Coordinates of C-alpha atoms and ligand atoms in Angstrom, one line a residue:
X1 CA -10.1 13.5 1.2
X2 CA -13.0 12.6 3.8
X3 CA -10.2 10.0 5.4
X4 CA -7.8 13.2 5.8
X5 CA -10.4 14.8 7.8
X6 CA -10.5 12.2 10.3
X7 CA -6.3 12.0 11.3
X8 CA -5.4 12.7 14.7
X9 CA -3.8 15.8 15.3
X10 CA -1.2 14.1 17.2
X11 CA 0.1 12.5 14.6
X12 CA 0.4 15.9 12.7
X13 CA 2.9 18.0 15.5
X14 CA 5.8 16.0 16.3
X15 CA 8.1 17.8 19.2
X16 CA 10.6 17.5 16.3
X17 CA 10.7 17.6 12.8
X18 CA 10.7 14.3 11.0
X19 CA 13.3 13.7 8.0
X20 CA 12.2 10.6 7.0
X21 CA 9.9 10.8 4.3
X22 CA 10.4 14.3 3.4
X23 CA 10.2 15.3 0.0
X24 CA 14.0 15.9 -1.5
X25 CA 13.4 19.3 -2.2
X26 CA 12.0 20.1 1.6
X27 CA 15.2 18.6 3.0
X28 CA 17.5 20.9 0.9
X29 CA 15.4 23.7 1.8
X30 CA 15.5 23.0 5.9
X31 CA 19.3 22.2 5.4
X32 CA 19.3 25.9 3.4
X33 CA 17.4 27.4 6.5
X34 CA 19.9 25.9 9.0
X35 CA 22.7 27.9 6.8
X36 CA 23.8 24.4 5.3
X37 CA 24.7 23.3 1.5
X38 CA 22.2 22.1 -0.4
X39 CA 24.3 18.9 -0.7
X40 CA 23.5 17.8 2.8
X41 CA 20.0 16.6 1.9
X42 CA 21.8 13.9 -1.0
X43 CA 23.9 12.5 2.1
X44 CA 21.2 12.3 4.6
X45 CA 19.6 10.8 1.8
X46 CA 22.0 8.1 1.1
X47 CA 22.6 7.1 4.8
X48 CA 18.6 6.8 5.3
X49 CA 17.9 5.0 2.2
X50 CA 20.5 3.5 0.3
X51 CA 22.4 2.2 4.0
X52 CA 19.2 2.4 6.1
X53 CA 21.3 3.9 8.9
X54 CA 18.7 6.0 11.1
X55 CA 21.3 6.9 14.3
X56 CA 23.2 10.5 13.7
X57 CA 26.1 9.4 15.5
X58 CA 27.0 6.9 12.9
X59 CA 26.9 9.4 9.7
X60 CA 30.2 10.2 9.9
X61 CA 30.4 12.3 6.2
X62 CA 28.9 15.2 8.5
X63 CA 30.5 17.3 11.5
X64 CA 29.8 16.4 14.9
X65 CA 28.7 20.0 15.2
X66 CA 25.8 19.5 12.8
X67 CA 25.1 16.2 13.9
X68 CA 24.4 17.4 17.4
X69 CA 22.5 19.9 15.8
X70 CA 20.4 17.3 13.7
X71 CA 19.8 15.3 17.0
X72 CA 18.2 17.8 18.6
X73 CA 15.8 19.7 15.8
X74 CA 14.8 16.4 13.8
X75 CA 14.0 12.8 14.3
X76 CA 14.2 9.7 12.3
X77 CA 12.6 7.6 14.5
X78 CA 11.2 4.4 12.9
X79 CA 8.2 2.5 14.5
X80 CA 9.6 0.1 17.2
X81 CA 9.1 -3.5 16.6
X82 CA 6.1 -5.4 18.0
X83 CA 6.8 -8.6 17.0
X84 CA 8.5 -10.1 14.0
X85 CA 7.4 -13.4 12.8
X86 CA 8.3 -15.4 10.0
X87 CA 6.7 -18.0 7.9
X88 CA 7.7 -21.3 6.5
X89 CA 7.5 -20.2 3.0
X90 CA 10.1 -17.6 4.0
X91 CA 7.7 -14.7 4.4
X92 CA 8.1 -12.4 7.2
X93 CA 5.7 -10.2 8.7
X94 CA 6.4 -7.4 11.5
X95 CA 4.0 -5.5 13.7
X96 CA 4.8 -2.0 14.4
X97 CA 3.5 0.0 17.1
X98 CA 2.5 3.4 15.9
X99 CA 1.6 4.6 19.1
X100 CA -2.2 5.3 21.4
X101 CA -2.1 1.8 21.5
X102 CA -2.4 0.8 17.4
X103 CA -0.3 -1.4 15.5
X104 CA 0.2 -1.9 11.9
X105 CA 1.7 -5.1 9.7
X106 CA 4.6 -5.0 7.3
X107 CA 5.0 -7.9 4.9
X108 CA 7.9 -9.3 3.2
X109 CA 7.6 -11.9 0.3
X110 CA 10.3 -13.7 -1.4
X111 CA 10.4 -15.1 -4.5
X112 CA 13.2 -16.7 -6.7
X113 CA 13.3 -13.9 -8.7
X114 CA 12.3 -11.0 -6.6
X115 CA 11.4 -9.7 -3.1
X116 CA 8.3 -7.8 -2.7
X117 CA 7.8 -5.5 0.7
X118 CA 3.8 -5.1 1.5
X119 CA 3.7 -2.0 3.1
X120 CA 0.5 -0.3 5.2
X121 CA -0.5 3.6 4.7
X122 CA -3.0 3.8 7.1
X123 CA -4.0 1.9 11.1
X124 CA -6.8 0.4 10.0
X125 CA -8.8 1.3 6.9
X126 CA -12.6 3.1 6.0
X127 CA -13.6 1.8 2.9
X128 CA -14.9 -1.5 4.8
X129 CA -14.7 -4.3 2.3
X130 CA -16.7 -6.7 3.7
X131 CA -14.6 -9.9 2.8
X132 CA -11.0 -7.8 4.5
X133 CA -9.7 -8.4 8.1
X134 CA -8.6 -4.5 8.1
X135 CA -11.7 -2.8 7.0
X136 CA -13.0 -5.0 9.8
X137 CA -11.1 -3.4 12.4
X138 CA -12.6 0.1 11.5
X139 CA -10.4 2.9 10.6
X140 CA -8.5 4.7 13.1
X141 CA -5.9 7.5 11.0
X142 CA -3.7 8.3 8.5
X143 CA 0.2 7.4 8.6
X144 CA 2.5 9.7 8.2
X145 CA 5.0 9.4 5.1
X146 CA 7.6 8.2 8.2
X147 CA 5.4 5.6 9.5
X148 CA 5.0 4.7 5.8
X149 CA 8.7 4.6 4.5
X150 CA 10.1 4.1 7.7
X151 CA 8.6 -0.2 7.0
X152 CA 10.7 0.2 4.1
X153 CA 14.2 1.1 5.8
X154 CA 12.7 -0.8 8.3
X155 CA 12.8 -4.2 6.5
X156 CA 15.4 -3.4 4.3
X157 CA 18.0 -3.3 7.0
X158 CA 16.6 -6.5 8.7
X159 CA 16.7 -7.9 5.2
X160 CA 20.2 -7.0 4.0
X161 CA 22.0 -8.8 2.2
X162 CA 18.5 -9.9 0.9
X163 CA 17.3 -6.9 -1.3
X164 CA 13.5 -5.5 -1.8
X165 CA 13.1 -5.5 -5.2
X166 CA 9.8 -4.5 -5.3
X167 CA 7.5 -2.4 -2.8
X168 CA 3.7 -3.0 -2.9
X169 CA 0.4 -0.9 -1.1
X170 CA -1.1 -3.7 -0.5
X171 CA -1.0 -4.1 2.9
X172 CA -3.6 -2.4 5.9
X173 CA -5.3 0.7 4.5
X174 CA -6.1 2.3 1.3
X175 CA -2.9 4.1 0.0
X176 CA -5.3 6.9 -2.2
X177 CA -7.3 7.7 1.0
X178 CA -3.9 9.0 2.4
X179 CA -2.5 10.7 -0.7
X180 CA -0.9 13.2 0.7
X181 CA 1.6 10.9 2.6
X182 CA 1.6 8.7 0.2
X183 CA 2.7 10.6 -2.7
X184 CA 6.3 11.7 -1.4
X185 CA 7.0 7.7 -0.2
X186 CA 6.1 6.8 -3.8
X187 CA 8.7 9.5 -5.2
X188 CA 11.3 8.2 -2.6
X189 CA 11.2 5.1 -3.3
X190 CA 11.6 5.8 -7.1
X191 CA 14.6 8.4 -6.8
X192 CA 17.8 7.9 -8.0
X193 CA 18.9 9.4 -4.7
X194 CA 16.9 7.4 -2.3
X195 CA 15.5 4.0 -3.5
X196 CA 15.6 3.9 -6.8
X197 CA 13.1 1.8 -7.8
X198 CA 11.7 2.0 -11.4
X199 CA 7.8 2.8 -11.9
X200 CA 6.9 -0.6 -12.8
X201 CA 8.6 -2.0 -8.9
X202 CA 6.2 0.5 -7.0
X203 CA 2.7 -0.7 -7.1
X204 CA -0.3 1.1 -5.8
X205 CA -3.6 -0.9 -4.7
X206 CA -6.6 1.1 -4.4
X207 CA -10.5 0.0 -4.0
X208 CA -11.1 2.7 -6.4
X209 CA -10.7 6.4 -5.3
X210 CA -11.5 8.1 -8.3
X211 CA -10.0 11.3 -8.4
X212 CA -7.0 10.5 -6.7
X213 CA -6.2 7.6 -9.2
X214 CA -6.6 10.6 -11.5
X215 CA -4.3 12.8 -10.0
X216 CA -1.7 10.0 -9.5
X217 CA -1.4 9.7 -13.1
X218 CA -0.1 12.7 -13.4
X219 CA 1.8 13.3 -9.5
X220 CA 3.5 9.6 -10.1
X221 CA 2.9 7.0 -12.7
X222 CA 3.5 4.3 -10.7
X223 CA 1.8 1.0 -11.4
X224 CA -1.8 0.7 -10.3
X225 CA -3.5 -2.0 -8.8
X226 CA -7.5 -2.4 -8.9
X227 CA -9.6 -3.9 -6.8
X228 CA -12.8 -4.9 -8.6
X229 CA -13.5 -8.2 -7.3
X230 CA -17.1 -8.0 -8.9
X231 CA -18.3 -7.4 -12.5
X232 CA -21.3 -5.2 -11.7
X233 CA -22.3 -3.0 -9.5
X234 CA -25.0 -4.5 -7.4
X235 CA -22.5 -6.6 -6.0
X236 CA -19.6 -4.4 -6.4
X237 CA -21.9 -2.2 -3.8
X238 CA -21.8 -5.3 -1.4
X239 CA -18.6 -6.5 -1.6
X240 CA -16.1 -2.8 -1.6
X241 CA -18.8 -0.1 -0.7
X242 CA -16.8 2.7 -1.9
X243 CA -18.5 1.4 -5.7
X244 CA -21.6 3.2 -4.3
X245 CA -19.6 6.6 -4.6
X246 CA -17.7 5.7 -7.8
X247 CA -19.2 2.5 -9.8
X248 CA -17.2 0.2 -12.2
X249 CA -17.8 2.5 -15.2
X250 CA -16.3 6.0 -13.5
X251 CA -13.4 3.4 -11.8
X252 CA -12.5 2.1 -15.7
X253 CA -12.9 5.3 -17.1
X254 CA -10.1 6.6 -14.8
X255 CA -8.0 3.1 -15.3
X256 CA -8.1 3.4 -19.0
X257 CA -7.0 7.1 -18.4
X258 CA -4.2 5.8 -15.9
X259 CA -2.6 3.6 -18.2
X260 CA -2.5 6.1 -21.2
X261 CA 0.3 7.8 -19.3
X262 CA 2.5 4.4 -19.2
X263 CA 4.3 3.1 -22.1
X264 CA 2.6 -0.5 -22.9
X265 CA 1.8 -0.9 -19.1
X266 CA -1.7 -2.4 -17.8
X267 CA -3.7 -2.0 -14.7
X268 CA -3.9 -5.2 -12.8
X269 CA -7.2 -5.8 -11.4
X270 CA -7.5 -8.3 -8.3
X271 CA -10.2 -10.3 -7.7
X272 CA -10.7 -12.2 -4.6
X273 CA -12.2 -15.8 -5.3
X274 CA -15.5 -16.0 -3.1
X275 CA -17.3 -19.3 -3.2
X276 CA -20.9 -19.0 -4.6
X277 CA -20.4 -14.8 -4.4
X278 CA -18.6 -13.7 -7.5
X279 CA -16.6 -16.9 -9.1
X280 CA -19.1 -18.5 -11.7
X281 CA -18.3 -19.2 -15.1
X282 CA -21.1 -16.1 -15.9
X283 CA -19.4 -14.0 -14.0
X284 CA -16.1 -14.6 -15.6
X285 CA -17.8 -13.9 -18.6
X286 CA -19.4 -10.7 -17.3
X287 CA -15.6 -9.3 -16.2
X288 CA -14.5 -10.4 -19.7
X289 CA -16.7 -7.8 -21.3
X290 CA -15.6 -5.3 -18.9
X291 CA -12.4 -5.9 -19.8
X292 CA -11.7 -7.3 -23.3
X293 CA -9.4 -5.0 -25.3
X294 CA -7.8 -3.2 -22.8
X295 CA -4.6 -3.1 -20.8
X296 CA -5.6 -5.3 -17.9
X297 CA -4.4 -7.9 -16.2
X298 CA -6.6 -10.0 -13.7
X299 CA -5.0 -11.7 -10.5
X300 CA -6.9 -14.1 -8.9
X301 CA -7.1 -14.2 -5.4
X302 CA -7.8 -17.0 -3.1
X303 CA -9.9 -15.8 -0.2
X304 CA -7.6 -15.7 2.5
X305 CA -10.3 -16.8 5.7
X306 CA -9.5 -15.0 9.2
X307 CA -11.2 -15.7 12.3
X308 CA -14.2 -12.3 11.9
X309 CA -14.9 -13.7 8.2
X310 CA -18.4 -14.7 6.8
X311 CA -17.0 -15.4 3.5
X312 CA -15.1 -19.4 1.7
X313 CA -12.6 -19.4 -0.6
X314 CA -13.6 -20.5 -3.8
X315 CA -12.7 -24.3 -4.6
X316 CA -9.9 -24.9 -6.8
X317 CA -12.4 -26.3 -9.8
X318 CA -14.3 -23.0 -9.8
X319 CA -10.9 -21.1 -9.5
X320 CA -9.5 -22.5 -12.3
X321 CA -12.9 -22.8 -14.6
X322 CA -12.9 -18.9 -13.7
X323 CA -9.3 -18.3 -15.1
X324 CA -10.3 -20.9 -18.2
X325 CA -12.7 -18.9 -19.0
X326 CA -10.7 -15.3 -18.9
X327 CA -7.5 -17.1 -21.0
X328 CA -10.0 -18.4 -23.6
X329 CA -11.3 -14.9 -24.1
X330 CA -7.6 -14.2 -24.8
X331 CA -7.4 -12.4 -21.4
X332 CA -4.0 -12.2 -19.4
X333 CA -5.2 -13.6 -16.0
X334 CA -2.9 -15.2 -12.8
X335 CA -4.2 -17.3 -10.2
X336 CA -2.2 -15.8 -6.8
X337 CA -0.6 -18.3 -4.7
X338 CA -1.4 -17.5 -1.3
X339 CA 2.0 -16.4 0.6
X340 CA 2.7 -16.7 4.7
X341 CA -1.1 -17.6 5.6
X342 CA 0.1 -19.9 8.6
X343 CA 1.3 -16.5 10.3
X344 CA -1.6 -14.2 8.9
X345 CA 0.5 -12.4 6.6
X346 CA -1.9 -13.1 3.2
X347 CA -3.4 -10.5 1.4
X348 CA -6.3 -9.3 3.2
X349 CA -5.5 -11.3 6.9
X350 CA -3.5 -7.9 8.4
X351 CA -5.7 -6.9 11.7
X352 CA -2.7 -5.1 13.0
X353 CA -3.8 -3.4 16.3
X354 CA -6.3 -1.3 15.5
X355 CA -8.8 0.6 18.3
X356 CA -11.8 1.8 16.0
X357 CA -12.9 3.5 18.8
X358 CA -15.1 5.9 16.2
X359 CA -16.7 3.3 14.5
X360 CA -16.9 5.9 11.5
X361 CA -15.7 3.9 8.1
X362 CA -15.8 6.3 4.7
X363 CA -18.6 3.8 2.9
X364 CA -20.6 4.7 5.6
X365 CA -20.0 8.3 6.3
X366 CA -20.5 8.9 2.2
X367 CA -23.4 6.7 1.4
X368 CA -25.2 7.9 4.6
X369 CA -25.0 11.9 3.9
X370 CA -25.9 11.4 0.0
X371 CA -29.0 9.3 0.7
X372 CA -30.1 11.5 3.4
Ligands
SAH1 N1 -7.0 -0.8 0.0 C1 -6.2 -1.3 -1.0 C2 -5.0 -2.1 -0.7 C3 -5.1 -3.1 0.5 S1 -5.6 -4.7 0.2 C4 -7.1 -2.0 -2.0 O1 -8.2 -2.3 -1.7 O2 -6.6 -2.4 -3.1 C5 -4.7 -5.6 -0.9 C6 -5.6 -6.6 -1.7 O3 -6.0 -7.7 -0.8 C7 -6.9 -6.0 -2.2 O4 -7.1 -6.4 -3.5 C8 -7.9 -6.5 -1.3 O5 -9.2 -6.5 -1.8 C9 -7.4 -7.9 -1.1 N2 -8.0 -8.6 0.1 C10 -8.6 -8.1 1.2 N3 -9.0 -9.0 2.0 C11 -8.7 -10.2 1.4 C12 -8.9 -11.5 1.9 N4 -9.5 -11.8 3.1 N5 -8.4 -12.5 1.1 C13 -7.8 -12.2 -0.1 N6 -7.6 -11.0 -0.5 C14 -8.1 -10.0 0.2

């Protein structure tokens, strides 16, 4: 991936190695190497993720020898704690220092029935969607699969007895820009031996990275997230620039390919309620073409405003003449209800801390070099 490219090295050599995040069958090879049981990476495993315990000293199912000797080769640091705020609605939100001076946002939603953990993959984001408070910020590098699960056992042991139900890559960055850390959270938090979440808990948001949405379906048939947030590509282009590179008809070419591999599952499609830009009644019509007939769902977004923004929400009587308009074409469509906004915590508000000091965004970098 282009995004790949632009990681900072120092993110890539630790002094030590990091456990957290590490693929099961890497940590029962480095417990091999050590001249250790292969059993050692199941209990590791159960202390980081099933009791969130990160602190050697306390993991008391292994020798002090070895957990001396685990101290000092391997760390399972977890981002320190910025500040943790929490909303009236209940949701919580925590900013996480991940070091040269950038920050990243973890969100926590609870609902009667569920609690959903938004989780960031990247400080800051390239794809530059021009109505997000991220993309704004400019992109400054990949997290690591620590960084990334690490907000899980992070939250999870704030949250106990309160469990995360669900875990969403929804927060700052695009998840399929940073597939190669991505890919072993997404199998952590679905294993029997770590998480245990089942495929339809784990969602993955993308803007629409074509081949890697591809590749997931077969890596990790999570569920998958669109968003489209336009019905054709001239404004598609506008709105999430990475349509330039891959437009609507390549992105549903690879949803409809996506959800073959799931068992009566759909691809949700977001779609972010902008007043006068994308929410007339032709428009709903024009996404109910797109989509008629196929395993989608549509969520509805509000437009969540932050301070950079040139963008309104929609009104409510163009919201709902929008979602009128889907149902009556017999299409399953939700209206989102906007979750934590008085602490900046809605969907598309995380700024995090992010030092851009590039200024180099994918949309850019892509659209620039083919039209040159
Ligand atoms: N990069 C991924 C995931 C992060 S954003 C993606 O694009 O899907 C999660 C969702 O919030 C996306 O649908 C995104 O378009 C939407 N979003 C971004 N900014 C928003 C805003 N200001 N108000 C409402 N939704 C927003």
């Amino acid at each position: 991936m282009p995004a790949n490219a632009l990681t900072l090295s120092a993110a890539d050599k630790p002094s030590k190695l990091r456990l957290l995040g590490m693929p099961a069958g890497e940590l029962v090879e480095f417990f091999e190497n050590i001249g250790e049981k292969p059993y050692r990476a199941k209990q590791i495993m159960r202390w980081l993720y099933q009791r969130y315990v990160t602190d050697y000293a306390e993991m008391t199912d292994l020798s002090a020898a070895l957990r001396k000797q685990l101290a000092e080769m391997t760390t399972l640091a977890l981002p320190p704690v910025l500040k943790h705020e929490h909303s009236d609605d209940g949701t919580r939100k925590w900013l996480l220092d991940v070091g040269a001076n950038q920050a990243i946002e973890t969100v926590y939603i609870p609902e009667p029935d569920r609690g959903t953990l938004c989780i960031s993959s990247q400080a800051g984001c390239a794809l530059d969607c021009a109505f997000c408070a991220t993309g704004y910020q400019g992109f400054n590098r990949n997290l690591t699969s620590a960084e990334i699960l690490g907000q899980v056992v992070l939250a999870a042991r704030e949250l106990a007895p309160a469990r995360i139900t669900n875990v969403v890559f929804m927060g700052m960055g695009e998840p399929l820009a940073n597939y190669r850390n991505v890919l072993p959270v997404a199998h952590l938090l679905l294993d029997d031996q770590a998480f245990g979440l089942s495929r339809r808990r784990v969602t993955i948001s993308t803007a629409g990275v074509v081949p890697q949405i591809l590749k997931l379906a077969s890596d990790c048939n999570v569920a998958l997230a669109v968003s489209l947030h336009a019905p054709t590509d001239d404004l598609r282009d506008k709105l999430v620039p990475i349509n330039k590179v891959h437009p609507i008809a390549e992105l549903l070419d690879a949803c409809w390919k996506y959800a073959e591999g799931q068992a009566s599952r759909s691809i949700t499609f977001e779609y972010v309620m902008l007043d006068g830009v994308n929410d007339s009644v032709a428009q709903a019509r024009q996404l109910v073409k797109l989509l008629r007939n196929r395993p989608a769902k549509i969520n509805l977004i509000p437009f969540n405003a932050f301070p950079e923004s040139e963008f309104r929400c929609s009104s409510k009587a163009a919201i709902d003449a929008f979602w009128q308009t889907l149902r009556n074409a017999g299409l399953i469509a939700t209206i989102r209800r906007p979750r934590g906004d008085d602490i900046a915590a809605a969907c598309g508000q995380l700024a995090g801390r992010v030092r851009d000091r590039q200024r180099v965004r994918l949309g850019d970098r892509v659209i620039g070099a083919s039209s040159s």
